[in-house]
Amino acid sequence: MKSSSHHRYKQQQFGFSLLTIMTFLTIIPIAGVVIYILVLGAPAINWEFIFGFPRGGMREGGIWPAIVGTFYLTLGTAAFAVPIGIGAAIYLSEYAPDNKATRLIRIAIINLAGIPSVVYGLFGLGLFVLFLQFGTSILAGSLTLSIMTLPVIISTTEEALKSVPQAFRTVSISVGATKWQTIRKIILPQALPGILTGVILGLERAAGETAPILFTVAAFFLPRLPSSPLDATMALPYHLFVISTQVPGMPIEIQYGTALVLLVFVLSMNIIATTIRSRARARRQW
Amino acid sequence: MPREIRETLDRKIEDHFKVITDMGGIVEQAILGSVKALHHGDMELAREIYKKDQFINKKRYELEASALITVATQQPMAIDLRILASILDIAGELERIGDYAKGIARIAMRLGDQKPLKQMVHLQKMAELTADMLHRAIGAFVELDEKTALSIPKEDDQVDILYNKVYQELLDLMINDQDNIDRATFHLWVAHNLERGADRVTNICERTVFTTSGELIEFDRSDDEAEAF
Amino acid sequence: MNKISIQNFSLQYSDGTESLRNISLDIPANQITVLFGPAGGGKSSLLRVLNRLNDLADVIHQEGKVLLDGEDVLSPKIDVIALRRKVGMVFARPVVLPFSIRKNLTYGLEVAGEKDSDRINGSVENSLQQAALWDEVKDRLDDPAIALSGGQQQRLCLARVLALEPEVILLDEPTSGLDPISTGKVEESLQGLKQDYTIILVPHSVQQAARTADLAAFLLQGELVEVASGDTMFTNPRDQRTQDYVQGRFG
């Protein structure tokens, strides 16, 4: 009897050890990437690098236009994807009847999420740049990126809405509120942290993508900052691609410096999202 | 424990207590009145008391029905339950004491114009004792006063002593004066009814002690019973 | 005058559960009417019809009339929103909204468009008094409602209904999650409330039905088997099925 439970205990120990090793194996590459980029890119970071324009075929100077461009693109993506995405999620979660049409919509959204980003880029080129004649512009880029971001925003928003207890809806209706009042006053506010987290994660992905902006907005080099949505712009992911492959003799620090800036941009969005989520969980009144 | 949580049950118990108190009062009056009617040859009073017994019976059944409803609808526990069980029992005791009064009233009617015997004095005393004991016993029950309930049964001894006295005297009378056998026998019945009435009051006191303490104690009965064994 | 008159009402859900068959029942005003019976008998369904909360469920067939003060609440012309304020409901598990105690009570008036702040504030104290909760929470009205105990939360739900000054209060097993003291408090509150409101209660046990009913209706598998006064139903019911259920011989 004793040996059997002892044997099982040992087995459990072994299992846990294995799982612990797996976990560390996951962390190591991530830590590795961050440290590698940090070490190689830190030397390049200074005031001029962040706020200056590229000079000498981008081998010197700064990456300010790319930073600004990425910022504008993120904003633009948000402008389209957030209202449409949240609106669609509210409709699907609270109003849509359980019929064929609804199921078709859901399948479409799931499929959207699976489309490779370069295909989005080509689609954006065809529709926004050429057919609608927006040209290579922030507008076209934002629209393309927002279509790509929609599935993420819709599904995380729906999750957030669904996580709000059904009982709240029942109670609200029973005291004479309309469905929309219930959504506006109770469901949305309670789901907001989850929605925000989803939006930020979606936008962060959009900020870091290269392929969709390749054909729709990205410029190799622009001497001035973009002044209207119809202007093309430089952007960090594309800039990184360009200086790492297209420009001979590019100093290593510039490449890794650019990567570091992009990484910091993305990681800080992550941290913001996580903070929102954990704060909200602590203050949750259900 | 705040009592207002069982307000409904408490209210119903109070209502039942009120009915018991009222019934007790009526039965008291019946005992005293019936003996008075016998004493003074008051036929009208005797008839009134005789008829009033119906009212007592009706009151008893109403009380039983409503107490049962209280048990079914309020699920009383512990002392509340014992109170209701005792209400049912005491209602019955009161009704039977009422029957004794009715019996005395009937004897009064049968005696008619005939003068009562001198033992009447003892019978009067027995009636007063019994009525007074009853009054206090009912009071002790609705107040759940265990102390008083324990002290009343001793007074039953006085009633028993009077009963024995009356019994002996009437027996002697019947042996010596055959013309008065009829009258004497009536008086004997009255004495018997009053003695039984006092015993029933003792039962009521036992019920009160049961309600408060949860134990059913039997109080000692008269010496006669002890002698019989 | 009967406050509610249910006339030949039948109901069927798409999944066949808890249907109701030809129910006719008159519910008097200012009394506690109890709908009791074994699970799945249709009691909750019937309750939810009265404030049209049943509209949210999957009903495939419905016929008959339900009159409230003479008006059929099932008619499409009825203002359902106004109906739900007139006929309030307390549910089995206390569900407090994720707000402060105060906001839980003012929510109903807010969505109704009430702007008069005096009236709103007055209703907070008034409804808490009626629900026997005022003394316990008067110093912490702005605390989150979730911090209250189960029994207090349920009384808050009752106050929430009362804040809308309804005429009818529906209670669906309101004490099933509560301890005996809280249960007792809720039951005694109902005795006080029935002076001003019409109360319809689905109890969670036969004992609760017996303690609270002025009028009792026994529902078995969607059928109304017997209706009687509370005193009669639990001491001398007529139907054998009622007798068996009340005695606890099945259920």
PDB file of N, CA, C and O in Angstrom, chain C residues 1-25:
ATOM      1  N   MET C   1     -62.856  42.953  -5.616  1.00  0.00           N
ATOM      2  CA  MET C   1     -62.363  43.177  -6.994  1.00  0.00           C
ATOM      3  C   MET C   1     -61.076  42.386  -7.191  1.00  0.00           C
ATOM      4  O   MET C   1     -60.159  42.474  -6.379  1.00  0.00           O
ATOM      5  N   ASN C   2     -61.030  41.600  -8.214  1.00  0.00           N
ATOM      6  CA  ASN C   2     -59.823  40.831  -8.459  1.00  0.00           C
ATOM      7  C   ASN C   2     -58.782  41.669  -9.173  1.00  0.00           C
ATOM      8  O   ASN C   2     -59.059  42.285 -10.186  1.00  0.00           O
ATOM      9  N   LYS C   3     -57.596  41.642  -8.636  1.00  0.00           N
ATOM     10  CA  LYS C   3     -56.537  42.438  -9.229  1.00  0.00           C
ATOM     11  C   LYS C   3     -56.123  41.848 -10.573  1.00  0.00           C
ATOM     12  O   LYS C   3     -55.955  42.540 -11.552  1.00  0.00           O
ATOM     13  N   ILE C   4     -55.963  40.528 -10.579  1.00  0.00           N
ATOM     14  CA  ILE C   4     -55.524  39.854 -11.802  1.00  0.00           C
ATOM     15  C   ILE C   4     -56.497  38.724 -12.083  1.00  0.00           C
ATOM     16  O   ILE C   4     -56.888  37.998 -11.175  1.00  0.00           O
ATOM     17  N   SER C   5     -56.862  38.588 -13.335  1.00  0.00           N
ATOM     18  CA  SER C   5     -57.749  37.499 -13.700  1.00  0.00           C
ATOM     19  C   SER C   5     -57.135  36.748 -14.874  1.00  0.00           C
ATOM     20  O   SER C   5     -57.020  37.281 -15.968  1.00  0.00           O
ATOM     21  N   ILE C   6     -56.708  35.518 -14.619  1.00  0.00           N
ATOM     22  CA  ILE C   6     -56.130  34.698 -15.681  1.00  0.00           C
ATOM     23  C   ILE C   6     -57.253  33.852 -16.251  1.00  0.00           C
ATOM     24  O   ILE C   6     -57.939  33.144 -15.516  1.00  0.00           O
ATOM     25  N   GLN C   7     -57.449  33.947 -17.577  1.00  0.00           N
ATOM     26  CA  GLN C   7     -58.595  33.275 -18.180  1.00  0.00           C
ATOM     27  C   GLN C   7     -58.175  32.318 -19.282  1.00  0.00           C
ATOM     28  O   GLN C   7     -57.671  32.736 -20.310  1.00  0.00           O
ATOM     29  N   ASN C   8     -58.373  31.059 -19.045  1.00  0.00           N
ATOM     30  CA  ASN C   8     -58.121  30.008 -20.039  1.00  0.00           C
ATOM     31  C   ASN C   8     -56.772  30.162 -20.703  1.00  0.00           C
ATOM     32  O   ASN C   8     -56.650  30.119 -21.924  1.00  0.00           O
ATOM     33  N   PHE C   9     -55.768  30.340 -19.901  1.00  0.00           N
ATOM     34  CA  PHE C   9     -54.444  30.624 -20.440  1.00  0.00           C
ATOM     35  C   PHE C   9     -53.665  29.341 -20.668  1.00  0.00           C
ATOM     36  O   PHE C   9     -53.561  28.500 -19.788  1.00  0.00           O
ATOM     37  N   SER C  10     -53.099  29.224 -21.878  1.00  0.00           N
ATOM     38  CA  SER C  10     -52.248  28.070 -22.182  1.00  0.00           C
ATOM     39  C   SER C  10     -50.958  28.551 -22.808  1.00  0.00           C
ATOM     40  O   SER C  10     -50.911  29.599 -23.451  1.00  0.00           O
ATOM     41  N   LEU C  11     -49.912  27.770 -22.626  1.00  0.00           N
ATOM     42  CA  LEU C  11     -48.583  28.204 -23.058  1.00  0.00           C
ATOM     43  C   LEU C  11     -47.750  26.991 -23.395  1.00  0.00           C
ATOM     44  O   LEU C  11     -47.803  25.981 -22.697  1.00  0.00           O
ATOM     45  N   GLN C  12     -46.968  27.113 -24.466  1.00  0.00           N
ATOM     46  CA  GLN C  12     -46.042  26.020 -24.771  1.00  0.00           C
ATOM     47  C   GLN C  12     -44.689  26.562 -25.194  1.00  0.00           C
ATOM     48  O   GLN C  12     -44.617  27.480 -26.032  1.00  0.00           O
ATOM     49  N   TYR C  13     -43.651  25.989 -24.664  1.00  0.00           N
ATOM     50  CA  TYR C  13     -42.300  26.374 -25.057  1.00  0.00           C
ATOM     51  C   TYR C  13     -41.816  25.486 -26.192  1.00  0.00           C
ATOM     52  O   TYR C  13     -42.311  24.384 -26.377  1.00  0.00           O
ATOM     53  N   SER C  14     -40.805  25.974 -26.919  1.00  0.00           N
ATOM     54  CA  SER C  14     -40.324  25.194 -28.060  1.00  0.00           C
ATOM     55  C   SER C  14     -39.703  23.882 -27.603  1.00  0.00           C
ATOM     56  O   SER C  14     -39.726  22.905 -28.335  1.00  0.00           O
ATOM     57  N   ASP C  15     -39.143  23.846 -26.391  1.00  0.00           N
ATOM     58  CA  ASP C  15     -38.549  22.570 -25.968  1.00  0.00           C
ATOM     59  C   ASP C  15     -39.502  21.737 -25.131  1.00  0.00           C
ATOM     60  O   ASP C  15     -39.110  20.751 -24.520  1.00  0.00           O
ATOM     61  N   GLY C  16     -40.749  22.144 -25.102  1.00  0.00           N
ATOM     62  CA  GLY C  16     -41.753  21.314 -24.447  1.00  0.00           C
ATOM     63  C   GLY C  16     -41.762  21.360 -22.933  1.00  0.00           C
ATOM     64  O   GLY C  16     -42.585  20.716 -22.289  1.00  0.00           O
ATOM     65  N   THR C  17     -40.867  22.126 -22.328  1.00  0.00           N
ATOM     66  CA  THR C  17     -40.852  22.134 -20.861  1.00  0.00           C
ATOM     67  C   THR C  17     -41.857  23.114 -20.293  1.00  0.00           C
ATOM     68  O   THR C  17     -42.243  24.064 -20.946  1.00  0.00           O
ATOM     69  N   GLU C  18     -42.235  22.865 -19.069  1.00  0.00           N
ATOM     70  CA  GLU C  18     -43.036  23.790 -18.258  1.00  0.00           C
ATOM     71  C   GLU C  18     -44.173  24.474 -18.992  1.00  0.00           C
ATOM     72  O   GLU C  18     -44.337  25.669 -18.907  1.00  0.00           O
ATOM     73  N   SER C  19     -44.945  23.712 -19.736  1.00  0.00           N
ATOM     74  CA  SER C  19     -46.054  24.363 -20.417  1.00  0.00           C
ATOM     75  C   SER C  19     -47.221  24.507 -19.448  1.00  0.00           C
ATOM     76  O   SER C  19     -47.241  23.918 -18.377  1.00  0.00           O
ATOM     77  N   LEU C  20     -48.181  25.328 -19.845  1.00  0.00           N
ATOM     78  CA  LEU C  20     -49.354  25.555 -19.014  1.00  0.00           C
ATOM     79  C   LEU C  20     -50.595  25.193 -19.797  1.00  0.00           C
ATOM     80  O   LEU C  20     -50.681  25.498 -20.990  1.00  0.00           O
ATOM     81  N   ARG C  21     -51.541  24.560 -19.126  1.00  0.00           N
ATOM     82  CA  ARG C  21     -52.734  24.115 -19.840  1.00  0.00           C
ATOM     83  C   ARG C  21     -53.997  24.701 -19.254  1.00  0.00           C
ATOM     84  O   ARG C  21     -54.382  24.362 -18.137  1.00  0.00           O
ATOM     85  N   ASN C  22     -54.589  25.603 -19.998  1.00  0.00           N
ATOM     86  CA  ASN C  22     -55.925  26.107 -19.683  1.00  0.00           C
ATOM     87  C   ASN C  22     -56.066  26.544 -18.223  1.00  0.00           C
ATOM     88  O   ASN C  22     -56.894  26.026 -17.478  1.00  0.00           O
ATOM     89  N   ILE C  23     -55.231  27.498 -17.840  1.00  0.00           N
ATOM     90  CA  ILE C  23     -55.267  27.972 -16.460  1.00  0.00           C
ATOM     91  C   ILE C  23     -56.289  29.098 -16.323  1.00  0.00           C
ATOM     92  O   ILE C  23     -56.260  30.059 -17.086  1.00  0.00           O
ATOM     93  N   SER C  24     -57.167  28.964 -15.358  1.00  0.00           N
ATOM     94  CA  SER C  24     -58.067  30.070 -15.026  1.00  0.00           C
ATOM     95  C   SER C  24     -57.960  30.322 -13.538  1.00  0.00           C
ATOM     96  O   SER C  24     -58.212  29.426 -12.731  1.00  0.00           O
ATOM     97  N   LEU C  25     -57.586  31.532 -13.183  1.00  0.00           N
ATOM     98  CA  LEU C  25     -57.340  31.828 -11.763  1.00  0.00           C
ATOM     99  C   LEU C  25     -57.579  33.299 -11.504  1.00  0.00           C
ATOM    100  O   LEU C  25     -57.103  34.149 -12.240  1.00  0.00           O
TER     101      LEU C  25
END
